[in-house]
Amino acid sequence: MSVLLEAKNICKSFPGVRALNDVSFQLESGSVHALMGENGAGKSTLVKCFMGIHTHDQGTLNVLGREYKFYHPRQAIDAGIAMIEQELTPVDEMTVAENIFLGREDIRNGIFLDYDKMNRKASDMMNRLDLDIDVTMKMNELSLAEIQMVEIAKALSYNSEIIIMDEPTSAIGEKEVENLFRIIRLLKEEGKGIIYVSHRMEEIFTITDKITILRDGEYIDTVITPETQRSEVIEKMVGRRVDEEYKTTNIPQNDLMLQAVGFSQNKVLEDINMDLKKGEILGIFGLMGAGRSEFCDLLFGVTPKDSGKLFIEGKQVTIKKPKDAMKYGIAYVTEDRKNSGLYMKGNVKDNISLASLKEMSFMGFINEKIEKVKADKMVNLFKVKASGLDHLVVNLSGGNQQKVVLGKWVARDPKILILDEPTRGIDVGAKREIYEFMTRYVNEGYSIILISSEIPEILKMSNRIIIFKDGKIQKELSRSEADQNNVMHYASVTQ
């Protein structure tokens, strides 16, 4: 195998923060090389230096035998590098095909865009990925999981020698993950090199050949995946021993906190009946397009239902918009933190305060003392790694951005907390902190609805599991009944 990319002694600083300090990395052809570390360890900063999104301050970067210092992503693309970013940035009003070939469109007669050719090429790419996505649809018509798969297709369309995948499975289901791994194996056979950034240990040990570990912006070690134990990787990541396994110990009460009866939405959901007990973590699982997030959108008033009744603590309530849901003590951490969870131009304090401004204000003026106290409490509760409350969220790692979203809603002290992929992009140490918070929260008599595409997470954190398929509840399982096989069976097999 030849060396495709070699970075030596890379350093990168931002105002007040040294993000990378003397980091080295080597990628070989025909291999998948994982990059791991806690949130804020420097993983995303390093790959952004490889991609020309950031420019490294010191050190050397060699790509395909030639030394580079990238100042723009186009330079990296021309050098043979493509990237699937963790934060998705589609052009919503353009079609799937237009997004895939943005900036390198096919031209007809020297003037006109050749939409037919682009659509054919995009359709061929979708077939290669075994995806049923209409390439003439606009991006704003797709689900988050479908957008993620389009981004993967876009990266593969460059036919680059080096492909960087930053949390590529964070928004896709089991079937799509299998498809992605199939494509990765094909790319390996073609001699491509994959840099794979993920917090999901199961994926890392399934698909990668080597693992490089960063901690606090510094290089720690590179290990051969098949010769390494998960516990070793975790210990190197966090600098201490961490018990990765965690299982909630809460005991639900008999009283109902929430009950949904006959929830339906045309062509999306059909006759959904479910209840949520006080002190319970109710897990919701389903494959892409099953309707699990759409159901929670109805509960929170994001989208209107066609029919159905909702009861909170035994009283019927009407929720037509999120403001109504918040009034009745419901909070909703959505799966898409960038577009619906955070104000990206604001700082940590601004974002944590967003959902509680009314409660912190008097005669139109915010009580800054109360605002600071609440923000400090949430930063400490979720161990947000930031230089201070004025730290811009756009400059936080993905995992710390997720913690800020959690803090924003928990600051309201809701009775019912809906968590849609709450640990997406969060490292193993921070995951445990979130799990411990969830257990404490429900033990205080509150309730949680947990949506997750990670079956191990659903199994260890749920008291009951509801499985969605094709907009219906396919099966309900108790914790004692549920295992990885039957959860996946009911999510994928028509009864």
Short mmCIF file of C-alpha atoms in Angstrom, two decimals:
data_model
loop_
_atom_site.label_atom_id
_atom_site.label_comp_id
_atom_site.label_asym_id
_atom_site.label_seq_id
_atom_site.Cartn_x
_atom_site.Cartn_y
_atom_site.Cartn_z
CA MET A 1 0.00 0.00 0.00
CA SER A 2 1.18 3.50 -0.84
CA VAL A 3 0.80 6.59 1.34
CA LEU A 4 -1.98 8.87 0.05
CA LEU A 5 -1.84 11.55 2.74
CA GLU A 6 0.75 12.35 5.37
CA ALA A 7 0.49 15.14 7.92
CA LYS A 8 3.45 15.94 10.16
CA ASN A 9 3.47 18.17 13.25
CA ILE A 10 0.30 20.05 12.31
CA CYS A 11 -0.59 23.02 14.53
CA LYS A 12 -3.69 25.22 14.37
CA SER A 13 -4.83 28.00 16.70
CA PHE A 14 -7.95 30.12 16.95
CA PRO A 15 -8.34 33.24 19.13
CA GLY A 16 -7.76 32.03 22.68
CA VAL A 17 -7.68 28.34 21.71
CA ARG A 18 -4.89 26.04 20.48
CA ALA A 19 -6.97 23.48 18.62
CA LEU A 20 -4.12 21.31 17.29
CA ASN A 21 -0.63 20.95 18.71
CA ASP A 22 2.01 18.93 16.85
CA VAL A 23 -0.43 16.36 15.36
CA SER A 24 0.74 13.74 12.83
CA PHE A 25 -1.38 11.38 10.73
CA GLN A 26 -0.86 9.00 7.80
CA LEU A 27 -3.42 7.48 5.42
CA GLU A 28 -2.59 4.53 3.17
CA SER A 29 -4.29 3.47 -0.04
CA GLY A 30 -6.96 0.78 0.23
CA SER A 31 -7.56 1.46 3.91
CA VAL A 32 -10.09 2.98 6.29
CA HIS A 33 -8.41 4.99 9.03
CA ALA A 34 -10.52 6.17 11.97
CA LEU A 35 -9.93 9.45 13.76
CA MET A 36 -11.23 9.37 17.34
CA GLY A 37 -11.28 11.56 20.42
CA GLU A 38 -13.64 13.31 22.80
CA ASN A 39 -15.63 16.35 21.73
CA GLY A 40 -13.16 19.20 21.31
CA ALA A 41 -10.19 16.84 20.84
CA GLY A 42 -9.38 18.38 17.45
CA LYS A 43 -10.74 15.75 15.03
CA SER A 44 -12.90 18.09 12.97
CA THR A 45 -10.24 20.81 12.99
CA LEU A 46 -7.66 18.37 11.62
CA VAL A 47 -9.83 17.12 8.75
CA LYS A 48 -10.86 20.68 7.95
CA CYS A 49 -7.15 21.49 7.55
CA PHE A 50 -6.92 18.52 5.17
CA MET A 51 -9.92 19.91 3.27
CA GLY A 52 -8.86 23.56 3.08
CA ILE A 53 -11.72 24.77 5.28
CA HIS A 54 -9.00 25.79 7.75
CA THR A 55 -5.36 26.46 6.93
CA HIS A 56 -2.80 24.88 9.25
CA ASP A 57 -0.40 27.28 10.98
CA GLN A 58 2.62 24.98 11.22
CA GLY A 59 3.65 21.53 10.00
CA THR A 60 3.58 19.85 6.61
CA LEU A 61 0.83 18.21 4.60
CA ASN A 62 1.63 15.85 1.72
CA VAL A 63 -1.11 14.58 -0.61
CA LEU A 64 -0.27 11.95 -3.24
CA GLY A 65 3.43 12.75 -2.84
CA ARG A 66 3.16 16.53 -3.15
CA GLU A 67 3.30 19.09 -0.34
CA TYR A 68 0.29 21.40 0.03
CA LYS A 69 -1.01 24.19 2.20
CA PHE A 70 -4.68 24.62 1.38
CA TYR A 71 -6.44 27.97 1.64
CA HIS A 72 -9.73 26.92 0.02
CA PRO A 73 -11.69 23.63 -0.32
CA ARG A 74 -11.42 23.82 -4.13
CA GLN A 75 -7.64 23.38 -3.79
CA ALA A 76 -8.15 20.22 -1.73
CA ILE A 77 -10.72 18.85 -4.18
CA ASP A 78 -8.35 19.47 -7.08
CA ALA A 79 -5.62 17.66 -5.15
CA GLY A 80 -7.83 14.57 -4.81
CA ILE A 81 -9.68 15.00 -1.49
CA ALA A 82 -13.46 14.98 -0.93
CA MET A 83 -15.34 15.35 2.35
CA ILE A 84 -18.72 14.46 3.80
CA GLU A 85 -19.19 17.01 6.58
CA GLN A 86 -20.93 16.35 9.89
CA GLU A 87 -23.02 19.52 9.52
CA LEU A 88 -25.09 19.25 6.35
CA THR A 89 -25.25 22.35 4.14
CA PRO A 90 -27.52 21.61 1.16
CA VAL A 91 -28.93 24.32 -1.10
CA ASP A 92 -32.56 23.76 -0.17
CA GLU A 93 -34.21 25.23 -3.27
CA MET A 94 -32.08 23.21 -5.68
CA THR A 95 -32.72 19.63 -6.75
CA VAL A 96 -30.74 16.60 -5.60
CA ALA A 97 -28.89 16.46 -8.94
CA GLU A 98 -28.12 20.20 -8.86
CA ASN A 99 -26.69 19.84 -5.34
CA ILE A 100 -24.50 16.90 -6.30
CA PHE A 101 -22.95 18.76 -9.26
CA LEU A 102 -23.01 22.27 -7.81
CA GLY A 103 -20.10 24.27 -9.23
CA ARG A 104 -19.29 21.64 -11.88
CA GLU A 105 -22.51 21.49 -13.87
CA ASP A 106 -22.75 19.89 -17.29
CA ILE A 107 -23.16 22.46 -20.10
CA ARG A 108 -25.04 21.99 -23.38
CA ASN A 109 -24.21 24.04 -26.50
CA GLY A 110 -21.63 25.96 -24.48
CA ILE A 111 -24.34 28.00 -22.71
CA PHE A 112 -27.18 25.99 -21.21
CA LEU A 113 -27.15 23.71 -18.19
CA ASP A 114 -27.64 20.10 -19.28
CA TYR A 115 -30.20 19.02 -16.68
CA ASP A 116 -30.93 15.71 -18.42
CA LYS A 117 -27.28 14.65 -18.26
CA MET A 118 -26.92 15.72 -14.63
CA ASN A 119 -30.11 13.87 -13.69
CA ARG A 120 -28.86 10.70 -15.42
CA LYS A 121 -25.50 10.86 -13.68
CA ALA A 122 -27.13 11.57 -10.31
CA SER A 123 -29.57 8.68 -10.82
CA ASP A 124 -26.65 6.37 -11.61
CA MET A 125 -25.01 7.46 -8.35
CA MET A 126 -28.21 6.76 -6.40
CA ASN A 127 -28.42 3.31 -7.98
CA ARG A 128 -24.81 2.65 -7.03
CA LEU A 129 -25.70 3.50 -3.43
CA ASP A 130 -28.93 1.50 -3.68
CA LEU A 131 -30.98 4.56 -2.70
CA ASP A 132 -34.56 5.27 -3.71
CA ILE A 133 -34.25 9.05 -3.98
CA ASP A 134 -35.77 11.04 -6.85
CA VAL A 135 -32.91 13.25 -8.08
CA THR A 136 -35.37 15.86 -9.41
CA MET A 137 -36.77 16.55 -5.93
CA LYS A 138 -35.70 19.70 -4.11
CA MET A 139 -33.50 19.22 -1.06
CA ASN A 140 -36.08 20.84 1.24
CA GLU A 141 -38.44 17.97 0.39
CA LEU A 142 -36.05 15.35 1.81
CA SER A 143 -35.66 14.03 5.33
CA LEU A 144 -32.43 14.65 7.24
CA ALA A 145 -31.38 11.04 6.64
CA GLU A 146 -31.98 11.39 2.89
CA ILE A 147 -29.98 14.64 2.83
CA GLN A 148 -27.11 12.79 4.52
CA MET A 149 -27.15 10.13 1.81
CA VAL A 150 -27.16 12.80 -0.92
CA GLU A 151 -24.06 14.35 0.69
CA ILE A 152 -22.38 10.94 0.60
CA ALA A 153 -23.27 10.60 -3.08
CA LYS A 154 -21.90 14.08 -3.76
CA ALA A 155 -18.56 13.24 -2.14
CA LEU A 156 -18.28 9.98 -4.08
CA SER A 157 -19.10 11.79 -7.36
CA TYR A 158 -15.73 13.59 -7.24
CA ASN A 159 -14.01 10.21 -7.68
CA SER A 160 -11.30 11.43 -5.29
CA GLU A 161 -8.44 9.25 -4.04
CA ILE A 162 -9.06 10.41 -0.44
CA ILE A 163 -12.52 10.65 1.10
CA ILE A 164 -13.10 12.15 4.53
CA MET A 165 -16.27 11.00 6.29
CA ASP A 166 -17.12 13.10 9.36
CA GLU A 167 -19.89 11.31 11.32
CA PRO A 168 -21.38 9.92 8.08
CA THR A 169 -23.96 7.69 9.79
CA SER A 170 -25.24 10.21 12.32
CA ALA A 171 -28.60 10.68 10.58
CA ILE A 172 -29.13 7.40 8.74
CA GLY A 173 -30.70 4.06 9.65
CA GLU A 174 -29.37 0.51 9.77
CA LYS A 175 -30.09 -0.25 6.11
CA GLU A 176 -28.35 2.92 4.94
CA VAL A 177 -25.36 2.15 7.18
CA GLU A 178 -25.06 -1.28 5.56
CA ASN A 179 -25.17 0.38 2.12
CA LEU A 180 -22.50 2.87 3.16
CA PHE A 181 -20.21 0.11 4.43
CA ARG A 182 -20.72 -1.80 1.18
CA ILE A 183 -19.60 1.30 -0.76
CA ILE A 184 -16.63 1.82 1.58
CA ARG A 185 -15.47 -1.74 0.95
CA LEU A 186 -15.75 -1.19 -2.81
CA LEU A 187 -13.71 2.01 -2.51
CA LYS A 188 -11.05 0.12 -0.54
CA GLU A 189 -10.82 -2.45 -3.33
CA GLU A 190 -10.31 0.42 -5.78
CA GLY A 191 -7.35 1.62 -3.69
CA LYS A 192 -9.08 4.68 -2.22
CA GLY A 193 -8.27 5.89 1.29
CA ILE A 194 -11.02 6.74 3.77
CA ILE A 195 -10.59 8.95 6.84
CA TYR A 196 -13.51 7.94 9.07
CA VAL A 197 -14.50 10.23 11.97
CA SER A 198 -17.09 8.74 14.31
CA HIS A 199 -17.97 8.24 17.97
CA ARG A 200 -19.76 4.97 17.28
CA MET A 201 -17.46 2.24 18.55
CA GLU A 202 -19.37 -0.56 16.85
CA GLU A 203 -18.86 1.07 13.47
CA ILE A 204 -15.20 1.81 14.11
CA PHE A 205 -14.46 -1.81 14.95
CA THR A 206 -16.53 -3.06 12.01
CA ILE A 207 -15.21 -0.99 9.13
CA THR A 208 -11.76 0.47 9.97
CA ASP A 209 -8.20 -0.83 9.68
CA LYS A 210 -6.43 1.67 11.94
CA ILE A 211 -7.43 4.19 14.61
CA THR A 212 -5.63 7.43 15.42
CA ILE A 213 -6.59 8.97 18.77
CA LEU A 214 -6.45 12.67 19.65
CA ARG A 215 -6.94 14.25 23.06
CA ASP A 216 -7.08 17.99 23.82
CA GLY A 217 -5.68 18.80 20.37
CA GLU A 218 -2.68 16.47 20.67
CA TYR A 219 -1.74 13.18 19.05
CA ILE A 220 -1.99 10.26 21.49
CA ASP A 221 -1.54 7.03 19.52
CA THR A 222 -2.29 5.06 16.34
CA VAL A 223 -3.42 1.45 16.75
CA ILE A 224 -4.37 -1.42 14.43
CA THR A 225 -8.11 -1.97 14.85
CA PRO A 226 -8.28 -5.81 14.88
CA GLU A 227 -5.45 -5.93 17.44
CA THR A 228 -7.08 -3.45 19.84
CA GLN A 229 -9.77 -3.63 22.52
CA ARG A 230 -12.54 -1.05 22.76
CA SER A 231 -11.60 -0.33 26.37
CA GLU A 232 -8.05 0.58 25.29
CA VAL A 233 -9.33 3.11 22.75
CA ILE A 234 -11.71 4.68 25.26
CA GLU A 235 -8.99 4.98 27.88
CA LYS A 236 -6.65 6.67 25.40
CA MET A 237 -9.45 9.04 24.32
CA VAL A 238 -10.39 10.27 27.79
CA GLY A 239 -7.12 9.72 29.65
CA ARG A 240 -8.76 7.51 32.27
CA ARG A 241 -10.69 4.28 32.56
CA VAL A 242 -14.36 4.64 31.63
CA ASP A 243 -17.03 1.97 31.90
CA GLU A 244 -18.65 2.23 28.48
CA GLU A 245 -21.67 0.14 29.46
CA TYR A 246 -24.46 2.04 31.16
CA LYS A 247 -28.02 0.96 31.77
CA THR A 248 -30.70 3.18 33.28
CA THR A 249 -31.91 2.16 36.74
CA ASN A 250 -35.15 4.15 36.94
CA ILE A 251 -38.49 2.61 37.91
CA PRO A 252 -41.53 4.23 36.22
CA GLN A 253 -44.59 5.17 38.25
CA ASN A 254 -48.11 3.97 37.42
CA ASP A 255 -49.50 7.46 36.74
CA LEU A 256 -49.68 8.59 33.13
CA MET A 257 -47.79 11.74 32.16
CA LEU A 258 -48.95 11.79 28.53
CA GLN A 259 -51.41 9.90 26.36
CA ALA A 260 -51.87 10.23 22.59
CA VAL A 261 -55.04 8.72 21.11
CA GLY A 262 -55.66 8.23 17.39
CA PHE A 263 -52.91 10.55 16.12
CA SER A 264 -53.01 10.64 12.32
CA GLN A 265 -51.52 12.76 9.57
CA ASN A 266 -52.33 12.23 5.91
CA LYS A 267 -49.86 9.86 4.19
CA VAL A 268 -47.42 10.14 7.11
CA LEU A 269 -48.93 8.66 10.30
CA GLU A 270 -51.94 6.45 10.90
CA ASP A 271 -53.83 5.94 14.17
CA ILE A 272 -50.95 6.27 16.65
CA ASN A 273 -51.90 5.35 20.22
CA MET A 274 -49.27 5.57 22.96
CA ASP A 275 -48.85 6.55 26.57
CA LEU A 276 -45.94 7.77 28.67
CA LYS A 277 -45.70 7.15 32.43
CA LYS A 278 -44.23 9.44 35.05
CA GLY A 279 -40.61 8.58 35.66
CA GLU A 280 -40.36 6.61 32.40
CA ILE A 281 -37.95 6.64 29.48
CA LEU A 282 -39.97 5.53 26.48
CA GLY A 283 -37.81 4.48 23.55
CA ILE A 284 -38.98 5.01 19.97
CA PHE A 285 -37.19 3.14 17.18
CA GLY A 286 -37.74 2.91 13.45
CA LEU A 287 -35.83 2.89 10.19
CA MET A 288 -35.54 5.93 7.93
CA GLY A 289 -39.01 7.22 6.99
CA ALA A 290 -40.82 5.13 9.62
CA GLY A 291 -42.52 8.19 11.11
CA ARG A 292 -40.90 8.41 14.54
CA SER A 293 -39.67 12.04 14.29
CA GLU A 294 -42.84 13.04 12.45
CA PHE A 295 -44.90 11.76 15.40
CA CYS A 296 -42.92 13.87 17.85
CA ASP A 297 -43.32 16.88 15.54
CA LEU A 298 -47.08 16.43 16.01
CA LEU A 299 -46.76 16.14 19.77
CA PHE A 300 -44.81 19.41 19.93
CA GLY A 301 -46.99 21.27 17.43
CA VAL A 302 -44.29 21.63 14.78
CA THR A 303 -46.71 20.21 12.23
CA PRO A 304 -50.51 19.90 12.55
CA LYS A 305 -52.23 16.54 13.01
CA ASP A 306 -55.37 15.64 11.06
CA SER A 307 -56.98 13.82 13.98
CA GLY A 308 -56.28 12.60 17.48
CA LYS A 309 -56.53 13.60 21.14
CA LEU A 310 -53.75 14.43 23.57
CA PHE A 311 -53.89 14.14 27.37
CA ILE A 312 -51.27 15.45 29.79
CA GLU A 313 -51.58 14.21 33.37
CA GLY A 314 -55.13 13.10 32.59
CA LYS A 315 -56.36 16.40 31.16
CA GLN A 316 -57.11 16.84 27.46
CA VAL A 317 -55.06 19.62 25.90
CA THR A 318 -54.83 21.21 22.46
CA ILE A 319 -51.42 21.82 20.94
CA LYS A 320 -51.35 23.68 17.63
CA LYS A 321 -47.89 25.19 17.83
CA PRO A 322 -44.67 24.74 19.86
CA LYS A 323 -45.64 27.62 22.14
CA ASP A 324 -48.65 25.57 23.30
CA ALA A 325 -46.47 22.52 23.96
CA MET A 326 -44.03 24.58 26.01
CA LYS A 327 -46.94 25.94 28.06
CA TYR A 328 -47.90 22.38 28.99
CA GLY A 329 -44.36 21.47 30.03
CA ILE A 330 -43.07 19.74 26.90
CA ALA A 331 -39.57 20.33 25.52
CA TYR A 332 -38.18 18.97 22.25
CA VAL A 333 -34.52 18.46 21.38
CA THR A 334 -34.70 17.86 17.61
CA GLU A 335 -32.23 15.76 15.62
CA ASP A 336 -31.06 18.70 13.50
CA ARG A 337 -29.24 20.94 15.97
CA LYS A 338 -27.94 23.33 13.32
CA ASN A 339 -31.21 24.32 11.65
CA SER A 340 -33.77 23.88 14.43
CA GLY A 341 -31.78 23.69 17.66
CA LEU A 342 -29.29 26.55 17.69
CA TYR A 343 -28.90 30.20 16.76
CA MET A 344 -25.52 29.71 15.08
CA LYS A 345 -24.53 33.39 15.23
CA GLY A 346 -25.14 33.57 18.99
CA ASN A 347 -23.01 32.63 21.95
CA VAL A 348 -23.52 29.92 24.58
CA LYS A 349 -25.53 32.18 26.91
CA ASP A 350 -27.79 33.45 24.12
CA ASN A 351 -28.63 29.93 23.00
CA ILE A 352 -29.31 28.49 26.45
CA SER A 353 -31.63 31.43 27.14
CA LEU A 354 -33.61 31.17 23.89
CA ALA A 355 -36.42 28.94 25.15
CA SER A 356 -36.76 30.75 28.50
CA LEU A 357 -36.70 34.45 27.57
CA LYS A 358 -40.26 35.07 28.72
CA GLU A 359 -39.57 33.62 32.16
CA MET A 360 -36.40 35.72 32.52
CA SER A 361 -37.93 39.00 31.39
CA PHE A 362 -39.90 41.80 33.05
CA MET A 363 -41.60 44.53 31.03
CA GLY A 364 -39.64 43.50 27.96
CA PHE A 365 -36.21 43.54 29.61
CA ILE A 366 -34.15 40.42 30.27
CA ASN A 367 -32.86 39.97 33.83
CA GLU A 368 -29.22 39.40 32.92
CA LYS A 369 -28.35 38.08 36.39
CA ILE A 370 -30.95 35.31 36.16
CA GLU A 371 -29.91 34.62 32.55
CA LYS A 372 -26.27 34.16 33.55
CA VAL A 373 -27.13 31.94 36.53
CA LYS A 374 -29.26 29.65 34.34
CA ALA A 375 -26.65 29.49 31.60
CA ASP A 376 -23.86 28.72 34.09
CA LYS A 377 -25.97 25.96 35.63
CA MET A 378 -26.56 24.29 32.26
CA VAL A 379 -22.91 24.60 31.18
CA ASN A 380 -21.84 22.90 34.40
CA LEU A 381 -24.61 20.28 34.24
CA PHE A 382 -23.70 19.14 30.74
CA LYS A 383 -19.96 19.89 31.04
CA VAL A 384 -19.90 22.09 27.93
CA LYS A 385 -16.32 22.71 26.81
CA ALA A 386 -16.24 26.43 26.03
CA SER A 387 -13.99 29.36 26.93
CA GLY A 388 -16.98 31.06 28.58
CA LEU A 389 -20.63 32.00 28.15
CA ASP A 390 -19.63 34.41 25.36
CA HIS A 391 -18.09 31.61 23.27
CA LEU A 392 -19.84 31.53 19.86
CA VAL A 393 -21.63 28.20 19.31
CA VAL A 394 -20.47 28.09 15.68
CA ASN A 395 -16.93 27.60 17.04
CA LEU A 396 -17.88 24.73 19.38
CA SER A 397 -17.41 21.09 18.46
CA GLY A 398 -20.54 19.27 17.28
CA GLY A 399 -20.91 17.42 20.56
CA ASN A 400 -20.67 20.59 22.62
CA GLN A 401 -23.24 22.25 20.36
CA GLN A 402 -25.56 19.34 21.16
CA LYS A 403 -24.99 19.87 24.87
CA VAL A 404 -25.97 23.55 24.49
CA VAL A 405 -29.24 22.48 22.82
CA LEU A 406 -29.94 20.12 25.72
CA GLY A 407 -29.16 22.91 28.17
CA LYS A 408 -31.53 25.28 26.36
CA TRP A 409 -34.51 22.99 26.92
CA VAL A 410 -33.60 21.57 30.33
CA ALA A 411 -33.30 25.16 31.59
CA ARG A 412 -37.10 25.33 31.24
CA ASP A 413 -37.51 22.44 33.72
CA PRO A 414 -40.00 20.58 31.48
CA LYS A 415 -42.18 17.71 32.69
CA ILE A 416 -41.82 15.87 29.38
CA LEU A 417 -38.53 15.91 27.49
CA ILE A 418 -38.51 14.63 23.89
CA LEU A 419 -34.97 13.71 22.83
CA ASP A 420 -34.44 12.98 19.13
CA GLU A 421 -30.94 11.51 18.65
CA PRO A 422 -29.59 13.26 21.79
CA THR A 423 -26.15 11.63 21.64
CA ARG A 424 -25.55 12.08 17.92
CA GLY A 425 -21.94 13.20 17.48
CA ILE A 426 -21.16 12.86 21.19
CA ASP A 427 -18.16 10.88 22.44
CA VAL A 428 -18.37 7.94 24.81
CA GLY A 429 -17.51 9.93 27.94
CA ALA A 430 -20.09 12.61 27.20
CA LYS A 431 -22.67 9.96 26.28
CA ARG A 432 -22.41 8.50 29.74
CA GLU A 433 -22.92 11.97 31.24
CA ILE A 434 -26.10 12.37 29.15
CA TYR A 435 -27.32 8.91 30.20
CA GLU A 436 -26.71 9.69 33.87
CA PHE A 437 -28.61 12.97 33.48
CA MET A 438 -31.54 11.15 31.87
CA THR A 439 -31.72 8.67 34.76
CA ARG A 440 -31.59 11.42 37.39
CA TYR A 441 -34.22 13.38 35.49
CA VAL A 442 -36.82 10.62 35.36
CA ASN A 443 -36.07 9.59 38.94
CA GLU A 444 -37.32 13.07 39.92
CA GLY A 445 -40.71 12.21 38.41
CA TYR A 446 -40.25 13.68 34.94
CA SER A 447 -40.60 11.67 31.72
CA ILE A 448 -38.52 11.25 28.58
CA ILE A 449 -39.35 10.15 25.03
CA LEU A 450 -36.10 8.91 23.48
CA ILE A 451 -35.77 8.59 19.71
CA SER A 452 -32.56 6.90 18.62
CA SER A 453 -31.24 5.04 15.60
CA GLU A 454 -28.68 3.27 17.80
CA ILE A 455 -30.27 0.01 18.94
CA PRO A 456 -27.81 -0.48 21.86
CA GLU A 457 -28.79 2.96 23.16
CA ILE A 458 -32.50 2.19 22.87
CA LEU A 459 -32.05 -1.15 24.66
CA LYS A 460 -30.08 0.12 27.63
CA MET A 461 -31.89 3.43 28.17
CA SER A 462 -35.58 2.54 27.62
CA ASN A 463 -38.14 1.06 30.00
CA ARG A 464 -40.37 0.27 27.03
CA ILE A 465 -39.74 0.43 23.29
CA ILE A 466 -42.26 1.41 20.61
CA ILE A 467 -41.26 0.42 17.10
CA PHE A 468 -42.52 2.47 14.14
CA LYS A 469 -42.82 1.22 10.57
CA ASP A 470 -44.50 2.91 7.60
CA GLY A 471 -46.18 5.53 9.79
CA LYS A 472 -47.70 3.00 12.21
CA ILE A 473 -46.78 1.47 15.53
CA GLN A 474 -45.58 -1.99 14.56
CA LYS A 475 -44.80 -3.36 18.02
CA GLU A 476 -44.36 -2.45 21.66
CA LEU A 477 -41.72 -4.32 23.66
CA SER A 478 -40.88 -4.31 27.35
CA ARG A 479 -37.23 -4.06 28.33
CA SER A 480 -37.16 -7.77 29.19
CA GLU A 481 -38.61 -8.71 25.78
CA ALA A 482 -36.34 -6.52 23.66
CA ASP A 483 -33.06 -7.50 22.08
CA GLN A 484 -31.14 -6.31 19.02
CA ASN A 485 -32.60 -8.98 16.74
CA ASN A 486 -36.29 -8.56 17.50
CA VAL A 487 -36.12 -4.75 17.53
CA MET A 488 -34.61 -4.83 14.04
CA HIS A 489 -37.05 -7.56 12.95
CA TYR A 490 -40.17 -5.57 13.85
CA ALA A 491 -38.70 -2.39 12.33
CA SER A 492 -38.03 -4.00 8.97
CA VAL A 493 -40.46 -6.91 8.43
CA THR A 494 -44.11 -6.45 7.45
CA GLN A 495 -46.43 -8.24 9.86
#
